[in-house]
Amino acid sequence: MSYQNSLKYAQEQDKKDSLQKYRSKFYIPTNDNDKEKELIYLCGNSLGLQPKTTKHYIQEVLDDWAKLGVEGHTEAKHPWLPYHEFLTDAMAEIVGAKPIEVVVMNTLTTNLHLLMVSFYRPTAKKYKVVVESDAFPSDKYAVESQVKFHGYNPKDAIIYWKPRKGGELLQIGDLQKIVDKQGDEIAMFLIGGVNYYTGQVLNLKKIAEIGHQKNIKVGIDLAHGAGNIQPNLHDSDVDFAAWCTYKYLNSGPGSLGALFVHEKYARDKALNRFAGWWSHNKQTRFNMRKEYDVLPGAEGWQLSNPPILSMAAIRASLDIFKEVGMKKIREKSDKLTGYLEFLINEINSDKVKIITPKDKNQRGAQLSIQVKDADKSLHKKITDAGVISDWREPDVIRVAPVPLYNSFEDVYRFVSILKESI
Ligand SMILES: *Cc1c(COP(=O)(O)O)cnc(C)c1O
């Protein structure tokens, strides 16, 4: 791909872009003082923007509830009893799974715990957990608390997969070394498939292979992967995964998450799990007196009847993903993030370094930019100039041009502002 460093070129790319029309299907945040002036929103990796259709999907539920009351469970336009099923196929498609492997439920950290109830079954000899050293704090806390819950000491039981000295990125060979040395003591991996800090995309298939050499259960957090990359969960053979829907999946603050349990466990009733009525056989769920009869597949991890209003927002978003397809989204994302990389390199300053991998198979939309000697005042400067981005101490700006609503012009304008601010 040969890019050019000019606004004119960026605008031409937008005109040629087959996804350009989708930008107008989202609300782009604007400046307080000037409602006409759209901000340069590069934070879709933290909270995705609102599709203009979302309110209609939510309104449908509100109207059905007003009109039907409890009857809405079966009589609503999209009945509430099976509402989560309306999301399953599209969600499975996005993460490369079979429908039986996926369910939308709860929130991410809750789902990680429920999955660890099933897949972290430590014994006196095999009890350790591998996490990446700069894992998202919630995942670290979740693993620490699970380890303690089972009576082990996190200091001994948690092994950190670290980047090598002087680098920021993880090397798969180092995970293999950990397993070669301590594999017999390791019970589980819980690893971010796309690192939230560096934007590095890991090879899930390889991670699963390494784990399974020593009968280690392999779990993946896909918070930064779902709707961003194509993780092919089924073929990767990881045992379980969980993600949220408010980042690249644009379903609104605190919206529900989803989980994946590999098909090989779909009918394994012996798996330990916490239960609730929503994972009970749908035919006899309302008999209330029947003994627990767990549903096959990922649905068998549900506990409660789910919040339909949140699911309506997810349905609105998934309908856009269905219409466009992940293949096209990835194609544009590669170009857009490639353009961002090109322009940052054009700044040509030894102060600026991209820590995200150069290889496009090892990254998604996000680039993490390290700015030497910078502090938070740099972030304030670019924010004041109309850029919404994310600052991570000590010196990293994370930006994620999102293919569904960001433009080449956004990327061009952002880099001009960054250059001026440094
Ligand atoms: C965003 C994110 C979370 C947030 O967890 P919630 O339970 O949804 O609050 C957890 N882990 C990772 C890796 C994330 O990126």
XYZ file of C-alpha atoms and ligand atoms in Angstrom:
437
model
C 0.000 0.000 0.000
C 1.529 3.353 -0.905
C 0.023 6.252 0.977
C 0.350 10.008 0.626
C 0.728 12.608 3.304
C -1.944 15.118 2.330
C -5.475 16.057 3.280
C -6.513 15.799 -0.350
C -5.303 12.203 -0.536
C -7.119 11.335 2.721
C -10.362 12.810 1.378
C -9.978 10.883 -1.876
C -9.584 7.642 0.072
C -12.803 8.433 1.925
C -14.632 8.918 -1.367
C -13.390 5.556 -2.627
C -14.210 3.779 0.639
C -17.124 1.351 0.272
C -17.885 1.646 4.019
C -17.963 5.436 4.004
C -21.770 5.576 4.166
C -21.723 3.817 7.546
C -20.187 6.837 9.267
C -23.498 8.670 8.937
C -25.254 5.762 10.649
C -23.492 6.657 13.918
C -23.682 9.690 16.195
C -20.255 11.324 16.070
C -19.645 13.347 19.248
C -19.352 17.106 18.744
C -17.667 20.014 20.424
C -19.529 21.633 23.364
C -19.348 25.095 21.829
C -19.935 24.143 18.254
C -22.477 21.405 17.655
C -21.582 21.358 13.986
C -17.973 20.460 14.597
C -17.436 16.725 14.870
C -14.689 15.580 17.190
C -12.005 13.200 15.991
C -13.172 10.154 17.924
C -10.423 7.536 18.190
C -11.646 5.807 21.334
C -13.863 3.072 19.897
C -11.581 0.550 21.612
C -12.872 1.914 24.907
C -16.479 2.853 24.144
C -17.896 2.408 20.661
C -20.176 5.074 19.227
C -23.956 4.869 19.182
C -25.679 3.627 16.020
C -28.600 5.880 15.113
C -30.817 2.787 14.940
C -30.206 1.765 18.562
C -33.001 3.862 19.997
C -35.563 2.247 17.670
C -34.603 -1.251 18.804
C -34.862 -0.162 22.446
C -38.114 1.684 21.775
C -39.608 -1.508 20.340
C -38.998 -3.264 23.661
C -40.391 -0.337 25.649
C -43.516 -0.260 23.453
C -44.070 -4.002 23.777
C -43.636 -3.802 27.523
C -46.135 -0.893 27.709
C -48.653 -2.696 25.531
C -48.243 -6.272 26.695
C -46.776 -6.324 30.187
C -45.689 -9.837 31.087
C -47.177 -11.223 27.873
C -44.234 -9.642 26.086
C -42.178 -12.671 27.068
C -43.993 -14.598 24.351
C -46.026 -11.996 22.393
C -43.542 -9.166 21.818
C -42.414 -8.486 18.275
C -39.138 -10.052 19.310
C -40.284 -12.167 22.269
C -38.212 -11.755 25.413
C -37.974 -15.430 26.389
C -35.762 -16.334 23.423
C -34.423 -12.774 22.892
C -30.784 -13.752 23.413
C -31.160 -16.301 20.616
C -31.706 -13.446 18.139
C -28.106 -12.407 18.847
C -26.371 -15.761 18.789
C -25.749 -16.391 15.079
C -24.389 -12.920 14.367
C -22.198 -12.948 17.466
C -20.868 -16.410 16.616
C -20.048 -15.231 13.093
C -18.102 -12.229 14.436
C -15.800 -14.366 16.580
C -15.609 -17.348 14.216
C -17.558 -19.763 16.382
C -20.473 -22.159 15.958
C -23.780 -20.888 17.358
C -23.810 -23.619 20.013
C -20.519 -22.212 21.350
C -21.718 -18.647 21.997
C -24.168 -16.870 24.270
C -24.723 -13.214 25.165
C -25.070 -12.845 28.934
C -23.815 -10.936 31.993
C -20.769 -8.713 31.817
C -17.199 -9.592 30.995
C -15.566 -10.005 34.395
C -18.592 -11.906 35.717
C -18.373 -14.261 32.760
C -14.652 -14.814 33.335
C -15.458 -15.929 36.868
C -18.243 -18.259 35.752
C -15.945 -19.788 33.159
C -13.161 -20.226 35.689
C -15.600 -22.111 37.924
C -15.698 -24.668 35.106
C -12.190 -24.487 33.682
C -9.953 -23.625 36.622
C -9.993 -26.833 38.630
C -6.696 -26.733 40.500
C -5.171 -29.711 42.291
C -2.281 -29.767 44.769
C 0.128 -30.472 41.879
C -1.484 -28.599 39.010
C -2.789 -25.233 40.162
C -0.843 -22.436 38.471
C -2.278 -19.876 36.061
C -0.449 -18.032 33.278
C -1.536 -14.459 32.518
C 0.262 -11.841 30.448
C 2.231 -9.384 32.578
C 0.353 -6.296 31.453
C -3.090 -7.896 31.465
C -6.080 -5.596 31.939
C -6.385 -5.041 35.704
C -9.856 -6.603 35.995
C -8.580 -9.883 34.540
C -5.641 -9.905 36.941
C -7.909 -9.261 39.929
C -10.306 -11.963 38.761
C -7.521 -14.545 38.482
C -5.964 -13.532 41.818
C -9.280 -13.904 43.578
C -9.942 -17.306 41.974
C -6.508 -18.530 43.011
C -7.110 -17.346 46.579
C -10.614 -18.792 46.588
C -9.108 -22.221 45.933
C -6.613 -21.725 48.785
C -3.467 -20.933 46.811
C -1.107 -17.995 47.080
C -1.188 -15.725 44.005
C 2.525 -14.963 44.435
C 3.315 -18.615 43.844
C 0.375 -19.612 41.651
C 0.320 -16.844 39.054
C 2.982 -16.939 36.353
C 3.432 -13.798 34.291
C 4.218 -14.106 30.604
C 6.416 -11.044 30.173
C 7.870 -9.179 27.237
C 11.647 -9.480 26.981
C 13.820 -6.810 28.534
C 13.664 -3.511 26.670
C 10.588 -4.537 24.642
C 6.850 -4.247 25.033
C 5.622 -7.176 22.959
C 5.077 -10.791 23.950
C 6.965 -13.601 22.201
C 5.161 -16.894 21.735
C 8.443 -18.741 22.282
C 8.536 -17.431 25.838
C 5.132 -18.971 26.570
C 6.486 -22.278 25.258
C 9.463 -21.930 27.599
C 7.172 -21.393 30.592
C 5.254 -24.542 29.673
C 8.432 -26.560 29.056
C 9.588 -25.672 32.538
C 6.416 -25.672 34.623
C 3.720 -27.163 32.386
C 2.885 -29.969 34.800
C 2.022 -27.419 37.472
C -0.069 -25.161 35.237
C -3.851 -25.612 35.251
C -4.978 -22.696 33.076
C -3.987 -19.818 30.789
C -6.061 -16.650 30.855
C -4.682 -14.373 28.184
C -5.876 -11.265 26.371
C -6.174 -12.147 22.673
C -5.537 -8.499 21.799
C -3.517 -6.687 24.425
C -5.353 -3.580 25.587
C -2.121 -1.627 26.123
C 0.058 -2.482 23.129
C -2.652 -3.546 20.678
C -0.691 -6.745 19.975
C -2.806 -9.570 18.528
C -1.704 -12.997 19.699
C -1.920 -16.258 17.765
C -4.736 -18.056 19.592
C -4.244 -21.329 17.772
C -0.598 -21.431 18.782
C -1.450 -20.536 22.397
C -4.031 -23.331 22.508
C -1.513 -25.791 21.049
C 1.088 -24.881 23.656
C -1.418 -25.150 26.497
C -2.868 -28.434 25.351
C 0.601 -30.071 25.240
C 0.315 -30.219 29.013
C -3.422 -30.534 29.414
C -3.759 -26.869 30.373
C -7.162 -25.223 29.898
C -6.853 -22.206 27.628
C -9.040 -19.122 28.163
C -8.950 -15.941 26.108
C -10.210 -12.449 26.891
C -11.408 -10.936 23.645
C -12.567 -7.543 24.930
C -10.289 -5.824 22.409
C -10.789 -8.467 19.741
C -14.545 -8.846 19.215
C -15.630 -6.697 16.276
C -12.008 -5.718 15.651
C -10.136 -8.800 14.441
C -11.317 -12.195 13.196
C -10.256 -14.570 15.959
C -11.681 -17.843 14.502
C -12.399 -19.136 17.974
C -13.681 -22.561 16.992
C -10.707 -23.465 14.797
C -8.227 -21.980 17.244
C -9.346 -24.720 19.647
C -9.149 -22.517 22.759
C -11.341 -23.921 25.532
C -13.208 -20.768 26.460
C -13.351 -17.025 25.828
C -15.274 -13.958 26.971
C -15.676 -10.401 25.732
C -17.715 -7.247 26.173
C -19.898 -5.544 23.571
C -19.426 -1.871 24.411
C -15.993 -1.484 22.774
C -15.784 -2.368 19.063
C -19.309 -3.795 19.168
C -20.954 -0.416 19.851
C -23.721 -1.557 22.168
C -23.500 1.157 24.821
C -21.892 1.746 28.219
C -21.916 -1.283 30.504
C -23.861 -3.371 28.029
C -23.859 -7.161 28.278
C -20.912 -9.353 27.402
C -20.725 -12.704 25.654
C -18.859 -15.945 26.075
C -17.572 -18.886 24.074
C -17.215 -22.458 25.244
C -15.717 -24.824 22.701
C -18.104 -27.339 21.161
C -16.138 -30.219 22.664
C -17.723 -29.327 26.020
C -21.230 -28.733 24.649
C -22.699 -31.894 26.139
C -20.352 -32.378 29.050
C -22.761 -32.373 31.983
C -20.020 -33.358 34.392
C -18.320 -29.966 34.094
C -18.433 -28.048 37.303
C -20.549 -24.909 36.980
C -22.667 -22.435 38.869
C -26.273 -22.828 37.838
C -29.444 -20.789 37.556
C -32.840 -21.329 35.968
C -31.903 -19.760 32.642
C -29.537 -22.595 31.765
C -32.255 -25.164 32.482
C -33.968 -27.063 29.658
C -36.237 -24.540 27.891
C -39.153 -26.967 27.643
C -39.368 -27.596 31.368
C -37.914 -24.339 32.745
C -41.288 -23.111 33.940
C -42.357 -26.354 35.594
C -40.254 -25.049 38.436
C -40.124 -28.346 40.275
C -38.043 -30.291 37.841
C -34.503 -31.264 38.681
C -31.868 -29.121 37.002
C -31.424 -30.220 33.404
C -28.672 -28.153 31.839
C -28.907 -26.849 28.266
C -26.234 -27.980 25.828
C -23.557 -25.537 24.697
C -22.721 -22.048 25.895
C -26.357 -21.411 26.881
C -25.691 -23.851 29.704
C -23.707 -21.138 31.527
C -26.626 -18.693 31.827
C -28.000 -17.875 35.263
C -30.739 -15.266 35.039
C -33.290 -13.972 32.633
C -31.323 -11.269 30.857
C -31.838 -7.479 30.488
C -33.745 -7.163 27.215
C -33.118 -3.410 26.897
C -29.381 -4.006 26.731
C -29.868 -6.892 24.314
C -31.904 -4.619 22.062
C -28.894 -2.303 21.762
C -26.689 -5.274 20.932
C -29.168 -6.416 18.277
C -29.056 -2.958 16.667
C -25.278 -3.116 16.472
C -25.076 -6.720 15.289
C -27.478 -5.946 12.445
C -24.870 -3.478 11.132
C -22.098 -6.064 11.484
C -24.281 -8.627 9.676
C -24.897 -6.213 6.837
C -21.226 -5.310 6.355
C -19.450 -8.519 7.407
C -16.157 -8.796 9.289
C -14.171 -9.397 6.098
C -14.893 -5.919 4.728
C -14.458 -4.372 8.142
C -11.015 -5.962 8.471
C -10.010 -4.887 4.987
C -10.778 -1.250 5.667
C -9.276 -1.466 9.140
C -5.945 -2.657 7.722
C -5.855 0.277 5.309
C -6.972 2.857 7.849
C -4.567 1.787 10.582
C -1.842 1.412 7.956
C -2.458 5.035 6.989
C -2.228 6.098 10.618
C 1.099 4.260 10.933
C 2.400 5.832 7.722
C 1.554 9.369 8.872
C 3.041 8.870 12.341
C 6.264 7.657 10.746
C 6.186 10.775 8.543
C 6.432 12.943 11.682
C 9.949 11.576 11.596
C 10.832 12.358 15.185
C 12.823 10.123 17.496
C 10.396 11.210 20.207
C 7.573 9.182 18.680
C 7.507 5.398 18.652
C 4.701 2.999 17.786
C 4.809 0.049 20.183
C 2.081 -1.932 18.379
C 3.468 -4.594 15.984
C 4.178 -3.519 12.392
C 2.889 -6.831 11.032
C -0.791 -6.332 10.240
C -1.577 -9.910 11.263
C -0.401 -9.005 14.741
C -2.575 -5.960 15.227
C -6.132 -4.735 14.821
C -7.392 -1.174 14.607
C -5.425 0.196 17.541
C -1.980 1.766 17.558
C -0.258 2.607 20.827
C 2.061 5.561 20.433
C 4.823 6.172 22.916
C 5.952 9.788 23.141
C 9.331 10.301 24.793
C 9.420 12.774 27.689
C 5.684 13.419 27.325
C 3.253 13.671 30.195
C -0.477 14.064 30.478
C -0.294 17.686 29.298
C 0.285 16.352 25.785
C -2.972 14.429 26.009
C -4.725 17.589 27.219
C -3.351 19.509 24.261
C -4.655 17.089 21.677
C -7.964 16.800 23.525
C -8.343 20.589 23.477
C -7.686 20.435 19.744
C -10.681 18.111 19.287
C -9.267 14.584 19.543
C -10.804 11.937 21.783
C -8.080 9.417 22.562
C -6.831 7.451 25.507
C -3.804 8.220 27.655
C -1.958 5.475 29.542
C 0.721 6.364 32.071
C 3.565 6.950 31.758
C 3.761 8.050 28.102
C 1.422 6.184 25.763
C -1.450 7.475 23.629
C -3.769 4.761 22.386
C -5.804 5.497 19.273
C -8.096 3.175 17.364
C -9.537 4.334 14.049
C -12.704 2.233 13.767
C -13.522 1.167 10.201
C -17.291 1.531 10.587
C -17.219 5.222 11.482
C -13.730 6.700 11.286
C -12.419 8.241 8.088
C -9.016 8.698 6.496
C -9.583 12.410 7.094
C -9.971 11.753 10.846
C -6.630 9.975 10.796
C -4.962 12.744 8.800
C -6.286 15.480 11.084
C -5.302 13.575 14.215
C -1.692 13.151 13.127
C -1.456 16.858 12.165
C -2.645 17.783 15.653
C -0.277 15.294 17.291
C 2.658 16.641 15.300
C 1.887 20.230 16.269
C 1.418 19.275 19.937
C 4.739 17.505 20.371
C -12.621 -3.576 28.851
C -12.015 -4.746 29.503
C -12.551 -5.287 30.688
C -13.723 -4.650 31.387
O -14.415 -5.585 32.140
P -15.958 -5.373 32.507
O -16.261 -6.562 33.328
O -16.728 -5.284 31.226
O -16.064 -4.088 33.280
C -11.951 -6.430 31.215
N -10.885 -7.006 30.609
C -10.342 -6.503 29.475
C -9.169 -7.166 28.826
C -10.880 -5.350 28.895
O -10.344 -4.854 27.784
